[in-house]
Short mmCIF file of C-alpha atoms in Angstrom, two decimals:
data_model
loop_
_atom_site.label_atom_id
_atom_site.label_comp_id
_atom_site.label_asym_id
_atom_site.label_seq_id
_atom_site.Cartn_x
_atom_site.Cartn_y
_atom_site.Cartn_z
CA MET A 1 62.00 10.25 67.73
CA ASN A 2 60.63 9.93 64.24
CA LYS A 3 60.56 13.14 61.52
CA ALA A 4 57.40 14.38 59.92
CA ARG A 5 57.30 13.44 56.23
CA LEU A 6 56.43 16.65 54.11
CA ILE A 7 55.57 16.52 50.23
CA PRO A 8 56.29 19.83 48.51
CA VAL A 9 53.64 20.62 46.51
CA PHE A 10 53.99 22.71 43.05
CA PHE A 11 51.60 24.90 41.11
CA PRO A 12 52.32 24.60 37.04
CA GLY A 13 55.28 26.68 36.07
CA ARG A 14 57.51 25.12 38.66
CA ASP A 15 60.77 27.09 38.92
CA ALA A 16 64.01 27.48 40.41
CA ASP A 17 62.72 29.57 43.03
CA PHE A 18 60.54 26.65 44.13
CA ASP A 19 63.75 24.36 44.50
CA LYS A 20 65.51 26.88 46.32
CA GLN A 21 63.31 27.12 48.49
CA VAL A 22 62.79 22.99 49.09
CA GLU A 23 66.31 23.00 49.93
CA ARG A 24 66.09 25.82 52.59
CA LEU A 25 63.24 24.03 54.04
CA ARG A 26 65.37 20.64 54.27
CA GLY A 27 67.94 22.46 56.10
CA LEU A 28 65.54 24.56 58.39
CA LEU A 29 63.63 21.73 59.58
CA GLU A 30 66.25 18.93 59.04
CA ASP A 31 65.54 17.93 62.74
CA VAL A 32 62.03 17.60 62.66
CA ALA A 33 60.90 16.85 59.30
CA THR A 34 61.56 14.47 55.99
CA ILE A 35 60.76 16.63 53.03
CA GLU A 36 60.26 14.49 50.16
CA ALA A 37 60.26 14.55 46.05
CA PRO A 38 58.23 17.32 45.12
CA VAL A 39 55.05 16.77 43.47
CA ALA A 40 52.54 18.68 41.05
CA LEU A 41 49.39 19.94 42.75
CA GLY A 42 46.58 17.23 41.58
CA GLY A 43 49.23 14.67 41.30
CA ALA A 44 49.45 11.27 42.98
CA LEU A 45 50.77 11.69 46.52
CA PRO A 46 53.02 9.03 48.02
CA ASP A 47 52.12 8.34 52.24
CA ALA A 48 52.74 11.38 53.94
CA ASP A 49 52.32 13.22 57.67
CA ALA A 50 51.35 16.82 55.46
CA VAL A 51 51.98 18.74 52.34
CA VAL A 52 54.21 21.72 52.31
CA PHE A 53 53.79 24.95 49.87
CA PRO A 54 56.76 26.22 49.55
CA GLN A 55 55.67 28.81 47.04
CA MET A 56 52.50 30.59 46.89
CA LEU A 57 51.56 31.70 43.25
CA GLY A 58 47.79 33.47 41.94
CA ASP A 59 47.47 30.05 40.61
CA ALA A 60 45.90 29.05 44.06
CA TYR A 61 43.00 31.19 43.15
CA ARG A 62 42.03 29.26 40.19
CA MET A 63 42.71 25.29 41.85
CA VAL A 64 41.03 25.95 44.84
CA ASP A 65 39.12 22.49 44.25
CA ALA A 66 42.72 20.44 43.78
CA ILE A 67 44.40 22.33 47.33
CA ARG A 68 40.77 21.16 48.85
CA ALA A 69 41.64 17.54 47.73
CA LEU A 70 44.75 17.42 49.24
CA PRO A 71 44.31 14.63 51.87
CA TYR A 72 47.01 15.78 54.25
CA PRO A 73 47.33 18.87 55.95
CA ARG A 74 48.24 21.51 53.99
CA LEU A 75 51.87 23.89 55.48
CA ILE A 76 52.55 27.13 54.14
CA ILE A 77 56.10 27.89 54.59
CA THR A 78 57.33 30.27 51.94
CA SER A 79 59.52 32.24 53.46
CA GLU A 80 63.78 31.82 54.20
CA PHE A 81 63.06 32.00 57.78
CA GLY A 82 60.41 28.93 57.99
CA THR A 83 57.55 30.99 58.13
CA MET A 84 54.87 31.86 55.70
CA SER A 85 56.04 35.25 53.58
CA MET A 86 53.73 38.40 54.28
CA TRP A 87 52.24 38.65 50.72
CA ASP A 88 51.06 35.02 51.24
CA TRP A 89 48.72 36.06 53.86
CA GLU A 90 46.36 37.08 51.14
CA ILE A 91 46.11 33.83 49.48
CA GLY A 92 45.80 31.62 52.62
CA SER A 93 42.85 34.24 53.85
CA TYR A 94 41.15 33.22 50.44
CA LEU A 95 41.78 29.79 51.36
CA ARG A 96 40.29 29.89 54.63
CA THR A 97 37.11 31.54 53.32
CA GLU A 98 36.64 28.87 50.93
CA GLY A 99 36.75 26.40 53.72
CA ILE A 100 39.98 25.10 53.49
CA GLU A 101 42.22 24.98 56.73
CA THR A 102 45.79 25.79 56.26
CA ILE A 103 49.02 25.82 59.06
CA ALA A 104 51.01 28.91 58.76
CA PRO A 105 53.98 29.31 61.30
CA TYR A 106 54.65 32.74 61.97
CA ASN A 107 58.07 31.65 63.03
CA LEU A 108 60.75 28.82 63.02
CA ASP A 109 59.98 27.50 66.55
CA GLN A 110 56.54 27.41 65.67
CA ALA A 111 57.09 25.87 62.08
CA LYS A 112 59.30 23.06 64.30
CA LYS A 113 56.76 21.94 67.01
CA ILE A 114 54.01 22.01 64.01
CA CYS A 115 56.29 19.04 62.48
CA ARG A 116 56.70 17.07 65.62
CA ALA A 117 53.33 17.12 66.23
CA LEU A 118 52.49 16.27 62.81
CA SER A 119 54.84 13.17 63.51
CA ALA A 120 53.50 12.54 67.28
CA ARG A 121 49.93 12.15 65.79
CA THR A 122 51.58 9.61 63.19
CA ALA A 123 52.70 7.65 66.11
CA LEU A 124 50.00 7.67 68.09
CA ARG A 125 47.46 6.51 65.78
CA GLN A 126 49.67 3.46 65.22
CA SER A 127 49.86 2.60 68.98
CA LYS A 128 47.59 1.19 72.04
CA PHE A 129 47.01 2.57 75.48
CA VAL A 130 46.26 0.16 78.43
CA VAL A 131 45.32 1.88 81.57
CA PHE A 132 45.34 0.20 84.96
CA GLN A 133 44.28 2.37 88.06
CA ASP A 134 44.54 0.59 91.22
CA ASN A 135 41.71 2.13 92.99
CA PRO A 136 39.50 3.69 90.43
CA GLY A 137 36.25 5.06 90.92
CA GLU A 138 36.41 5.55 94.76
CA GLY A 139 32.97 7.37 95.21
CA PHE A 140 29.48 6.34 93.95
CA GLN A 141 29.08 3.27 91.71
CA ALA A 142 32.92 2.45 92.27
CA PRO A 143 32.34 -1.31 91.13
CA ILE A 144 31.70 -0.22 87.59
CA PHE A 145 35.01 1.31 87.43
CA LYS A 146 36.93 -1.62 88.61
CA ARG A 147 35.89 -3.47 85.08
CA PHE A 148 38.48 -4.08 82.43
CA TYR A 149 36.86 -3.65 78.86
CA TRP A 150 37.89 -7.11 77.67
CA TRP A 151 35.85 -8.77 80.33
CA GLU A 152 32.78 -6.74 79.01
#
């Protein structure tokens, strides 16, 4: 199974706590996600499945436009348990009122499920499906269901 590719994003004033949390996330999510090199908020992002905020600071209130401009889903995983720290709910709520969607797991299992879903989303975007049914449309107007899309 492919792992989700997460880019840690940091606010100005990156510190040792940020780096410590990134290392914790690498350990907690190692079976479902690859944590890439951190990038400053507003910096150029490599290809990824999502960005993750390992640390939320008051700068988030002043950098709403930079957060809104992020092209990937935004995860907030700020606790050592793989969840959002309880005092970060206020920033998450503020971002939501500004129309910015974030994903903040309530437990480690939920964080892992989110990572698996992000990985599956990427895999599905790169996949094609062929569907064949032996006798579709057994009812009204059955002949229209017996056509193949490439014949039309």
